[in-house]
């Protein structure tokens, strides 16, 4: 274990394998093979409280699983949750952990070395294109041929046709296991926070009209004119009282970050923008950059940047820098993030605002494409001996009690040994200097799990921080998203469609990204430049072809979900 390539010219990947073999294709095994596992090793998969193998099976069978891990995490072999799972299942899994960067370097070599592979890759990060390519080469195991041995996962697929649709390849088979953590958070990654003490000074000075001190509470609604006046006052005055008027940052965000980004500002013009500028409107794949309002919004926001109302550092800083700059002496007048508690030292001085009302009366927000259903998390190779045992083992991860421990950490370290009066897991009090995040990263492997409504209502409480985010989003964000607007879900593409995406989408994204940051930071976009931009979108960047591909994949997704729901009813 712990061996990986050290020479760039070496193309072999070395692992100590005890379960991988070069025998018959696993998909062609006869029922007698499984019968032998049952008779000789007590193999069972239907009782979730009983071991999967007997003691003889535990001695005779083992598997090697390769996985990247967070730098803060323990070796998976040493994690309590993994040791507990071994005790509960009698299935031995030997983990080969590497860093994310090493996995990125070795990924293609692992798949290309048919003679010496692990049995599975956890945290595989497989794209739809990679899955189709390796499935067509018979490298990946068709998991859907073995659902009999996965009662938890099979139940999820039966109850959630949308999940089935997102992980089913064009040949109708499933080749990877997903991670599902549904809190209702990722779709709206921004909230607007305002320094209420600074705002009070602006109101009392008469710089902002139409509101009073009594209005400075959570849920405050400001027009774009009122916000501009507020930010101007922050810019021109010594708001933090340190004798300087040049260290205040009126409005801050992290440009193009997954959260706390600029996209909500486009909501002032009725656009539900996101980092891909792609959203579903009335079941049609829509690109916000094709809308004339995008030009109007960009010029308006660029005006705020030119006037110093938006801190220019917002376009340059990393997430870590943004968070570090918020600590200590107050410098942020307003900012976008999920919670003020993470950003500033004195969150009690900040209120959360409703979305800004734009010049034309529009009031909406970003609709992010960040998925709560992550595909391609775990894949199995097609030559694994006794793969039914390994699938039954990983199926336990989808039990909600196990899912909670996989995602947050084990009972005994993160959770109390005894549940509360409602039978739900109880987080232990933190001791020492370790934060909740640090404790989680050290003890939780993350990866495949299923945490949805049932789990939150019956098994495990959301983290307090997540609960606070959700409460705020429900109050001050999600009500402002039109019912006909949705994020783009995970979609499955045909190989032909993937060829279109791989040929054009990267160039399209680069073209939009390059022009947009230039416009926002240099005063806006002229009519002539916008005309050229629009022409290029429909011409050399081939947006039309990309849009058609996404629409076809989305239509299949909708059709597949509807068909599955109809069959169940």
Coordinates of C-alpha atoms in Angstrom, one line a residue:
X1 CA 0.0 0.0 0.0
X2 CA 0.9 3.6 -0.4
X3 CA 2.9 3.0 -3.6
X4 CA 2.6 5.3 -6.6
X5 CA 4.5 6.4 -9.6
X6 CA 7.7 8.3 -9.0
X7 CA 9.1 8.3 -12.5
X8 CA 7.4 10.2 -15.3
X9 CA 8.4 7.6 -17.9
X10 CA 7.0 4.7 -16.0
X11 CA 3.5 3.7 -17.2
X12 CA 2.7 0.9 -14.8
X13 CA 0.7 1.3 -11.6
X14 CA 1.5 -1.1 -8.8
X15 CA -0.9 -2.3 -6.1
X16 CA -1.0 -5.4 -4.0
X17 CA -4.2 -7.1 -5.1
X18 CA -5.9 -10.0 -3.5
X19 CA -9.3 -9.8 -5.0
X20 CA -8.7 -8.6 -8.6
X21 CA -8.3 -11.4 -11.0
X22 CA -8.0 -12.1 -14.7
X23 CA -10.8 -14.6 -14.8
X24 CA -14.1 -14.5 -16.6
X25 CA -15.9 -11.2 -17.0
X26 CA -17.9 -10.5 -13.8
X27 CA -21.0 -9.7 -15.7
X28 CA -21.0 -13.3 -17.1
X29 CA -20.8 -15.1 -13.8
X30 CA -23.3 -17.8 -13.3
X31 CA -25.6 -18.0 -10.4
X32 CA -23.6 -21.0 -9.2
X33 CA -20.7 -18.6 -8.4
X34 CA -22.9 -16.6 -6.1
X35 CA -24.3 -19.8 -4.6
X36 CA -20.8 -20.8 -3.8
X37 CA -20.3 -17.5 -2.0
X38 CA -23.4 -18.2 0.0
X39 CA -22.6 -21.8 0.9
X40 CA -18.9 -21.3 1.6
X41 CA -18.7 -17.8 3.0
X42 CA -22.2 -17.0 4.3
X43 CA -22.7 -14.3 1.7
X44 CA -25.9 -12.4 2.3
X45 CA -27.1 -8.9 1.3
X46 CA -30.7 -8.7 2.4
X47 CA -30.3 -8.2 6.2
X48 CA -28.7 -4.8 6.8
X49 CA -27.9 -5.6 10.5
X50 CA -26.1 -8.9 9.7
X51 CA -22.6 -9.4 8.4
X52 CA -22.2 -9.7 4.6
X53 CA -19.7 -12.6 5.0
X54 CA -19.0 -15.1 7.7
X55 CA -15.6 -15.4 9.4
X56 CA -14.3 -17.8 6.7
X57 CA -15.3 -15.3 4.1
X58 CA -13.6 -12.4 6.0
X59 CA -10.4 -14.4 5.9
X60 CA -10.6 -15.5 2.3
X61 CA -11.9 -12.4 0.5
X62 CA -10.5 -8.9 0.4
X63 CA -10.6 -5.9 -2.0
X64 CA -8.4 -3.0 -2.9
X65 CA -9.9 0.4 -3.4
X66 CA -8.0 3.4 -4.6
X67 CA -9.0 6.9 -3.5
X68 CA -7.9 10.4 -3.3
X69 CA -8.4 12.1 0.0
X70 CA -8.3 15.5 1.7
X71 CA -4.9 16.4 3.1
X72 CA -6.4 16.8 6.6
X73 CA -8.1 13.3 6.5
X74 CA -6.8 10.3 8.3
X75 CA -5.7 7.3 6.1
X76 CA -9.0 5.6 5.4
X77 CA -7.7 2.4 6.8
X78 CA -7.3 4.2 10.2
X79 CA -10.7 5.9 10.1
X80 CA -13.1 4.6 12.8
X81 CA -16.1 4.6 10.4
X82 CA -14.1 2.2 8.1
X83 CA -13.1 0.0 11.0
X84 CA -16.7 0.0 12.2
X85 CA -18.0 -1.0 8.7
X86 CA -15.5 -3.9 8.6
X87 CA -16.7 -5.1 12.0
X88 CA -20.4 -4.9 10.9
X89 CA -19.9 -6.5 7.5
X90 CA -16.9 -8.8 7.7
X91 CA -15.8 -7.4 4.4
X92 CA -12.1 -6.4 4.2
X93 CA -11.4 -3.3 2.1
X94 CA -7.8 -2.2 1.8
X95 CA -7.6 1.5 1.0
X96 CA -4.9 3.1 -1.1
X97 CA -5.0 6.8 -0.4
X98 CA -3.3 9.5 -2.5
X99 CA -3.6 13.2 -2.8
X100 CA -6.0 14.7 -5.2
X101 CA -3.2 16.0 -7.3
X102 CA -1.5 12.6 -7.5
X103 CA -4.8 11.0 -8.5
X104 CA -5.1 13.6 -11.3
X105 CA -1.7 12.6 -12.6
X106 CA -2.3 8.8 -12.3
X107 CA -5.9 8.6 -13.4
X108 CA -5.3 7.8 -17.0
X109 CA -2.5 5.4 -16.2
X110 CA -4.7 3.4 -13.8
X111 CA -7.4 3.0 -16.4
X112 CA -4.9 2.1 -19.1
X113 CA -3.1 -0.6 -17.1
X114 CA -5.4 -3.7 -17.5
X115 CA -2.8 -6.0 -15.8
X116 CA -2.6 -4.2 -12.5
X117 CA -5.6 -2.3 -11.3
X118 CA -7.4 -1.8 -8.0
X119 CA -10.9 -3.2 -7.7
X120 CA -12.6 0.2 -7.6
X121 CA -11.9 3.9 -7.5
X122 CA -13.6 6.0 -4.8
X123 CA -13.8 9.8 -5.3
X124 CA -13.4 8.9 -8.9
X125 CA -14.6 12.2 -10.3
X126 CA -15.6 10.6 -13.6
X127 CA -17.2 12.8 -16.2
X128 CA -20.0 11.6 -18.4
X129 CA -17.6 11.3 -21.3
X130 CA -15.1 9.3 -19.4
X131 CA -17.8 6.9 -18.2
X132 CA -19.1 6.3 -21.7
X133 CA -15.6 5.9 -23.2
X134 CA -14.4 3.3 -20.6
X135 CA -17.8 1.5 -20.6
X136 CA -17.6 1.1 -24.4
X137 CA -14.1 -0.5 -23.8
X138 CA -15.6 -2.9 -21.2
X139 CA -13.3 -1.4 -18.6
X140 CA -16.1 -0.4 -16.2
X141 CA -18.5 -2.7 -14.4
X142 CA -22.2 -2.2 -15.4
X143 CA -23.5 -1.8 -11.8
X144 CA -27.1 -1.9 -13.0
X145 CA -26.6 -5.6 -13.8
X146 CA -26.1 -6.3 -10.1
X147 CA -28.8 -4.2 -8.4
X148 CA -30.1 -7.4 -6.8
X149 CA -27.2 -7.2 -4.3
X150 CA -27.8 -3.5 -3.5
X151 CA -31.1 -3.1 -1.7
X152 CA -30.5 0.4 -0.4
X153 CA -29.4 1.7 -3.7
X154 CA -32.2 -0.1 -5.6
X155 CA -34.7 1.5 -3.3
X156 CA -33.3 5.0 -4.0
X157 CA -33.5 4.4 -7.8
X158 CA -37.1 3.2 -7.4
X159 CA -38.1 6.2 -5.3
X160 CA -36.1 8.8 -7.2
X161 CA -36.4 8.4 -11.0
X162 CA -34.6 11.7 -11.3
X163 CA -31.5 10.2 -9.8
X164 CA -31.7 7.2 -12.0
X165 CA -32.0 9.4 -15.1
X166 CA -28.9 11.4 -14.1
X167 CA -26.7 8.4 -13.7
X168 CA -27.9 6.2 -16.6
X169 CA -25.7 6.2 -19.7
X170 CA -26.9 6.1 -23.3
X171 CA -26.8 2.3 -23.4
X172 CA -29.3 2.2 -20.5
X173 CA -26.8 1.0 -17.9
X174 CA -25.4 2.5 -14.7
X175 CA -21.6 2.5 -14.4
X176 CA -21.0 4.7 -11.3
X177 CA -22.5 5.4 -7.9
X178 CA -23.6 8.9 -6.9
X179 CA -23.2 11.1 -3.9
X180 CA -26.5 12.7 -2.8
X181 CA -26.6 15.4 -0.2
X182 CA -29.8 17.4 -0.6
X183 CA -30.3 20.4 1.7
X184 CA -31.6 22.9 -0.8
X185 CA -28.6 25.1 -0.4
X186 CA -26.4 24.9 -3.5
X187 CA -29.0 26.3 -5.9
X188 CA -28.8 29.7 -4.3
X189 CA -25.2 30.3 -3.2
X190 CA -25.4 34.0 -2.4
X191 CA -26.9 36.2 0.3
X192 CA -26.4 40.0 0.6
X193 CA -25.2 41.2 4.0
X194 CA -25.1 44.9 5.0
X195 CA -23.3 46.5 7.9
X196 CA -26.3 47.9 9.8
X197 CA -24.2 50.4 11.9
X198 CA -22.7 51.9 8.7
X199 CA -26.1 51.9 7.1
X200 CA -27.5 53.8 10.1
X201 CA -24.9 56.5 9.7
X202 CA -25.8 56.9 6.1
X203 CA -29.5 57.1 6.8
X204 CA -29.0 59.5 9.7
X205 CA -26.8 61.7 7.5
X206 CA -29.6 61.9 4.9
X207 CA -27.5 60.1 2.3
X208 CA -30.1 57.5 1.7
X209 CA -33.8 58.3 1.4
X210 CA -36.9 56.2 1.7
X211 CA -35.8 54.2 4.7
X212 CA -35.4 54.8 8.4
X213 CA -33.3 53.3 11.2
X214 CA -36.2 51.0 12.1
X215 CA -36.0 49.4 8.6
X216 CA -32.4 48.2 9.2
X217 CA -33.3 44.6 10.1
X218 CA -33.0 41.3 8.4
X219 CA -35.1 41.3 5.2
X220 CA -34.4 44.9 4.3
X221 CA -35.3 45.6 0.7
X222 CA -33.2 48.3 -1.1
X223 CA -33.6 49.6 -4.6
X224 CA -30.5 49.9 -6.7
X225 CA -30.5 53.7 -6.3
X226 CA -30.7 53.3 -2.5
X227 CA -27.9 50.8 -2.5
X228 CA -25.7 53.0 -4.7
X229 CA -26.3 55.9 -2.3
X230 CA -25.4 53.7 0.6
X231 CA -22.2 52.4 -1.0
X232 CA -21.2 55.9 -2.0
X233 CA -21.5 57.1 1.6
X234 CA -19.4 54.1 2.7
X235 CA -16.8 55.0 0.1
X236 CA -16.5 58.6 1.1
X237 CA -16.4 58.4 4.9
X238 CA -14.4 57.0 7.7
X239 CA -16.9 54.3 8.6
X240 CA -14.8 52.3 10.9
X241 CA -13.4 55.4 12.7
X242 CA -9.7 54.6 12.3
X243 CA -8.9 58.0 10.8
X244 CA -8.7 56.7 7.2
X245 CA -11.2 57.0 4.4
X246 CA -9.5 54.7 1.9
X247 CA -9.7 51.3 3.7
X248 CA -13.5 50.8 3.6
X249 CA -14.7 48.3 1.0
X250 CA -18.3 49.3 0.1
X251 CA -19.4 46.1 -1.7
X252 CA -17.3 42.9 -1.9
X253 CA -17.6 39.4 -3.4
X254 CA -15.4 36.8 -4.9
X255 CA -15.7 37.0 -8.7
X256 CA -16.7 33.7 -10.3
X257 CA -16.5 31.8 -7.1
X258 CA -18.9 28.9 -6.5
X259 CA -20.5 31.0 -3.7
X260 CA -20.4 34.7 -2.7
X261 CA -20.1 35.7 -6.4
X262 CA -21.3 38.5 -8.6
X263 CA -24.3 36.7 -10.2
X264 CA -27.0 38.1 -7.9
X265 CA -26.3 41.6 -9.2
X266 CA -27.7 40.5 -12.5
X267 CA -30.9 39.7 -10.7
X268 CA -31.5 43.5 -10.6
X269 CA -32.3 43.2 -14.3
X270 CA -34.5 40.1 -14.0
X271 CA -31.7 37.6 -15.0
X272 CA -31.2 34.3 -13.1
X273 CA -27.6 34.2 -14.0
X274 CA -24.9 31.7 -12.9
X275 CA -21.3 31.0 -13.6
X276 CA -22.1 29.0 -16.7
X277 CA -24.7 31.6 -17.8
X278 CA -27.0 28.6 -18.5
X279 CA -30.3 28.1 -16.8
X280 CA -33.6 26.3 -17.6
X281 CA -36.5 28.6 -18.3
X282 CA -39.9 27.0 -19.1
X283 CA -38.0 23.7 -19.7
X284 CA -35.8 25.4 -22.3
X285 CA -32.0 25.6 -22.0
X286 CA -31.4 29.4 -21.9
X287 CA -28.1 31.3 -22.0
X288 CA -28.3 34.6 -20.1
X289 CA -25.6 36.1 -22.3
X290 CA -28.0 36.0 -25.3
X291 CA -30.4 38.4 -23.5
X292 CA -30.1 42.2 -24.2
X293 CA -30.7 42.7 -20.4
X294 CA -27.3 41.1 -19.9
X295 CA -25.7 44.0 -21.7
X296 CA -27.7 46.5 -19.7
X297 CA -26.9 44.8 -16.4
X298 CA -23.2 44.5 -17.2
X299 CA -22.9 48.2 -18.0
X300 CA -24.8 49.1 -14.8
X301 CA -22.6 46.9 -12.6
X302 CA -19.5 48.2 -14.4
X303 CA -20.6 51.7 -13.4
X304 CA -20.5 50.7 -9.8
X305 CA -17.0 49.3 -10.3
X306 CA -15.8 52.5 -12.0
X307 CA -17.3 54.6 -9.2
X308 CA -15.5 52.6 -6.5
X309 CA -18.7 51.2 -5.1
X310 CA -17.6 47.7 -5.8
X311 CA -14.1 46.9 -4.5
X312 CA -11.9 46.1 -7.5
X313 CA -10.2 43.5 -5.3
X314 CA -13.4 41.5 -5.7
X315 CA -12.2 40.5 -9.2
X316 CA -8.8 39.4 -8.1
X317 CA -9.0 37.8 -4.6
X318 CA -9.4 34.2 -3.8
X319 CA -12.0 32.9 -1.4
X320 CA -9.4 32.5 1.3
X321 CA -8.2 36.2 0.9
X322 CA -11.8 37.4 1.0
X323 CA -12.5 35.6 4.3
X324 CA -9.2 36.7 5.8
X325 CA -9.8 40.4 4.9
X326 CA -13.1 40.3 6.7
X327 CA -11.6 39.5 10.1
X328 CA -10.4 42.1 12.6
X329 CA -11.2 45.7 12.0
X330 CA -14.4 46.3 10.1
X331 CA -13.8 47.1 6.4
X332 CA -16.8 45.5 4.7
X333 CA -19.8 47.7 4.2
X334 CA -21.7 45.0 2.3
X335 CA -20.8 41.6 0.8
X336 CA -22.2 38.5 -0.8
X337 CA -21.8 35.1 1.0
X338 CA -23.8 32.4 2.6
X339 CA -23.4 33.6 6.1
X340 CA -21.8 36.6 7.8
X341 CA -20.5 34.4 10.6
X342 CA -17.9 32.9 8.4
X343 CA -16.8 36.2 6.9
X344 CA -16.5 38.8 9.6
X345 CA -15.5 38.9 13.3
X346 CA -18.6 40.7 14.4
X347 CA -21.5 39.1 12.5
X348 CA -24.0 40.7 14.8
X349 CA -23.3 44.0 13.1
X350 CA -24.6 42.7 9.8
X351 CA -28.1 42.2 8.5
X352 CA -29.2 40.0 5.6
X353 CA -31.0 41.8 2.9
X354 CA -33.6 40.8 0.3
X355 CA -32.4 40.9 -3.3
X356 CA -31.8 44.3 -4.7
X357 CA -34.6 45.9 -6.8
X358 CA -33.2 47.0 -10.1
X359 CA -33.8 50.2 -12.1
X360 CA -36.7 48.6 -13.9
X361 CA -38.3 47.1 -10.8
X362 CA -36.8 43.6 -11.3
X363 CA -35.9 41.6 -8.2
X364 CA -34.5 38.1 -8.5
X365 CA -31.3 36.1 -7.8
X366 CA -28.7 33.7 -9.2
X367 CA -29.8 30.1 -9.9
X368 CA -26.7 28.0 -9.6
X369 CA -26.0 24.8 -11.5
X370 CA -24.0 23.4 -8.5
X371 CA -25.4 19.9 -8.2
X372 CA -26.7 18.3 -5.0
X373 CA -26.5 15.0 -6.9
X374 CA -22.9 14.3 -7.8
X375 CA -22.4 11.6 -10.4
X376 CA -19.2 9.5 -11.1
X377 CA -18.2 9.2 -7.4
X378 CA -17.4 5.5 -7.4
X379 CA -16.6 3.1 -10.2
X380 CA -15.7 -0.6 -10.3
X381 CA -13.5 -2.3 -12.8
X382 CA -15.0 -5.1 -14.9
X383 CA -12.7 -7.9 -13.9
X384 CA -13.3 -7.9 -10.1
X385 CA -13.7 -11.3 -8.5
X386 CA -16.6 -11.6 -6.0
X387 CA -17.8 -8.2 -7.1
X388 CA -21.3 -9.0 -5.6
X389 CA -19.7 -8.8 -2.2
X390 CA -18.0 -5.5 -2.8
X391 CA -21.3 -4.0 -4.2
X392 CA -23.2 -5.2 -1.2
X393 CA -20.5 -3.6 1.1
X394 CA -20.8 -0.2 -0.6
X395 CA -24.5 -0.5 -0.6
X396 CA -24.4 -0.1 3.2
X397 CA -23.0 3.4 2.6
X398 CA -26.5 4.4 1.4
X399 CA -28.1 3.4 4.7
X400 CA -28.9 6.9 6.2
X401 CA -27.1 6.2 9.5
X402 CA -24.0 5.1 7.7
X403 CA -24.4 8.0 5.2
X404 CA -24.3 10.5 8.1
X405 CA -21.1 9.0 9.4
X406 CA -19.5 8.9 5.9
X407 CA -20.4 12.5 5.4
X408 CA -19.7 14.0 8.9
X409 CA -17.8 11.5 10.9
X410 CA -18.4 8.4 13.1
X411 CA -20.4 7.7 16.1
X412 CA -18.1 7.9 19.1
X413 CA -16.1 10.8 17.7
X414 CA -18.5 13.2 16.0
X415 CA -21.8 11.8 17.2
X416 CA -22.8 10.5 20.7
X417 CA -23.1 6.8 21.2
X418 CA -26.8 7.2 22.1
X419 CA -29.3 8.9 19.9
X420 CA -31.7 11.6 21.2
X421 CA -35.3 10.9 22.3
X422 CA -36.4 11.0 18.7
X423 CA -33.8 8.4 17.6
X424 CA -31.7 11.0 15.8
X425 CA -27.9 11.2 15.9
X426 CA -26.6 13.8 18.3
X427 CA -23.4 15.7 17.7
X428 CA -20.9 15.6 20.5
X429 CA -19.7 18.8 22.1
X430 CA -16.4 20.1 20.7
X431 CA -13.4 19.8 23.0
X432 CA -10.0 21.2 22.5
X433 CA -8.9 23.6 19.7
X434 CA -10.4 21.6 16.8
X435 CA -13.2 23.2 14.9
X436 CA -16.3 21.3 13.6
X437 CA -14.9 21.5 10.1
X438 CA -11.5 20.2 11.1
X439 CA -13.0 17.3 13.1
X440 CA -15.1 16.4 10.1
X441 CA -12.3 16.6 7.5
X442 CA -10.1 14.4 9.7
X443 CA -12.7 11.6 10.4
X444 CA -15.1 11.6 7.5
X445 CA -14.2 10.1 4.1
X446 CA -17.1 11.9 2.3
X447 CA -18.0 10.4 -1.0
X448 CA -21.0 8.3 -1.8
X449 CA -24.0 8.8 0.6
X450 CA -27.7 9.5 0.5
X451 CA -28.8 12.3 2.7
X452 CA -32.2 13.7 1.8
X453 CA -35.5 14.6 3.5
X454 CA -35.9 11.3 5.3
X455 CA -32.4 11.5 6.8
X456 CA -32.8 15.1 7.9
X457 CA -36.2 14.4 9.5
X458 CA -35.5 11.0 11.1
X459 CA -31.8 10.2 11.3
X460 CA -29.5 13.2 11.6
X461 CA -29.8 16.9 12.3
X462 CA -28.3 19.3 9.8
X463 CA -25.3 21.2 11.1
X464 CA -26.4 24.4 12.9
X465 CA -24.5 26.4 10.2
X466 CA -26.4 24.6 7.5
X467 CA -29.7 25.1 9.3
X468 CA -29.0 28.8 9.5
X469 CA -28.2 29.0 5.8
X470 CA -31.4 27.2 4.9
X471 CA -33.5 29.4 7.1
X472 CA -32.1 32.6 5.6
X473 CA -32.4 31.3 2.0
X474 CA -36.0 30.3 2.5
X475 CA -36.7 33.8 3.9
X476 CA -34.6 36.0 1.7
X477 CA -33.6 34.2 -1.5
X478 CA -35.7 31.3 -2.8
X479 CA -39.0 33.3 -2.8
X480 CA -37.5 35.5 -5.4
X481 CA -36.8 32.7 -7.9
X482 CA -39.6 32.4 -10.5
X483 CA -41.4 29.0 -10.5
X484 CA -40.5 28.5 -14.2
X485 CA -36.7 28.8 -13.6
X486 CA -34.6 25.8 -12.7
X487 CA -30.9 25.0 -12.6
X488 CA -29.5 22.7 -15.2
X489 CA -29.4 19.2 -13.7
X490 CA -26.7 16.6 -14.3
X491 CA -27.3 15.4 -17.8
X492 CA -26.3 12.3 -19.7
X493 CA -25.0 12.8 -23.2
X494 CA -24.5 10.6 -26.2
X495 CA -21.0 10.2 -27.5
X496 CA -21.9 12.4 -30.5
X497 CA -23.1 15.1 -28.1
X498 CA -20.0 14.8 -26.0
X499 CA -17.9 15.4 -29.1
X500 CA -19.8 18.6 -29.7
X501 CA -19.3 19.8 -26.1
X502 CA -15.6 18.9 -26.1
X503 CA -15.1 20.6 -29.4
X504 CA -16.8 23.9 -28.6
X505 CA -17.8 24.5 -24.9
X506 CA -14.3 25.3 -23.5
X507 CA -13.8 28.0 -26.2
X508 CA -17.2 29.4 -25.6
X509 CA -16.6 29.6 -21.8
X510 CA -13.2 31.3 -22.3
X511 CA -14.7 33.8 -24.8
X512 CA -17.5 34.8 -22.4
X513 CA -15.1 34.9 -19.4
X514 CA -12.5 37.0 -21.2
X515 CA -15.0 39.6 -22.4
X516 CA -17.1 39.8 -19.3
X517 CA -14.3 40.6 -16.8
X518 CA -12.9 43.2 -19.3
X519 CA -16.3 44.9 -19.5
X520 CA -17.0 44.9 -15.8
X521 CA -13.6 46.3 -14.9
X522 CA -13.1 48.9 -17.7
X523 CA -16.4 50.8 -17.8
X524 CA -18.8 48.5 -19.7
X525 CA -19.5 47.2 -23.2
X526 CA -20.1 49.4 -26.2
X527 CA -22.9 48.8 -28.7
X528 CA -20.4 47.8 -31.3
X529 CA -18.6 45.4 -29.0
X530 CA -21.9 43.9 -27.9
X531 CA -22.9 43.4 -31.6
X532 CA -19.6 41.6 -32.3
X533 CA -20.1 39.5 -29.1
X534 CA -23.6 38.5 -30.1
X535 CA -22.4 37.6 -33.6
X536 CA -19.6 35.5 -32.3
X537 CA -21.8 33.6 -29.9
X538 CA -23.9 32.4 -32.8
X539 CA -20.9 32.0 -35.1
X540 CA -17.4 31.0 -34.2
X541 CA -18.1 29.8 -30.6
X542 CA -21.0 27.7 -31.9
X543 CA -23.3 28.4 -29.0
X544 CA -26.3 27.2 -31.0
X545 CA -24.9 23.7 -31.4
X546 CA -24.0 23.5 -27.7
X547 CA -27.5 24.7 -26.7
X548 CA -29.1 22.1 -29.0
X549 CA -27.0 19.4 -27.3
X550 CA -28.0 20.5 -23.8
X551 CA -31.7 20.8 -24.9
X552 CA -31.7 17.2 -26.3
X553 CA -30.1 15.8 -23.1
X554 CA -32.5 17.8 -20.9
X555 CA -35.5 16.6 -22.9
X556 CA -34.4 13.0 -22.4
X557 CA -33.9 13.7 -18.7
X558 CA -37.4 15.0 -18.4
X559 CA -38.8 12.2 -20.5
X560 CA -37.0 9.6 -18.5
X561 CA -38.1 11.0 -15.1
X562 CA -41.7 11.2 -16.3
X563 CA -41.7 7.7 -17.7
X564 CA -40.3 6.3 -14.4
X565 CA -42.8 8.2 -12.3
X566 CA -45.6 7.0 -14.6
X567 CA -44.5 3.4 -14.3
X568 CA -44.4 3.6 -10.5
X569 CA -47.9 5.1 -10.3

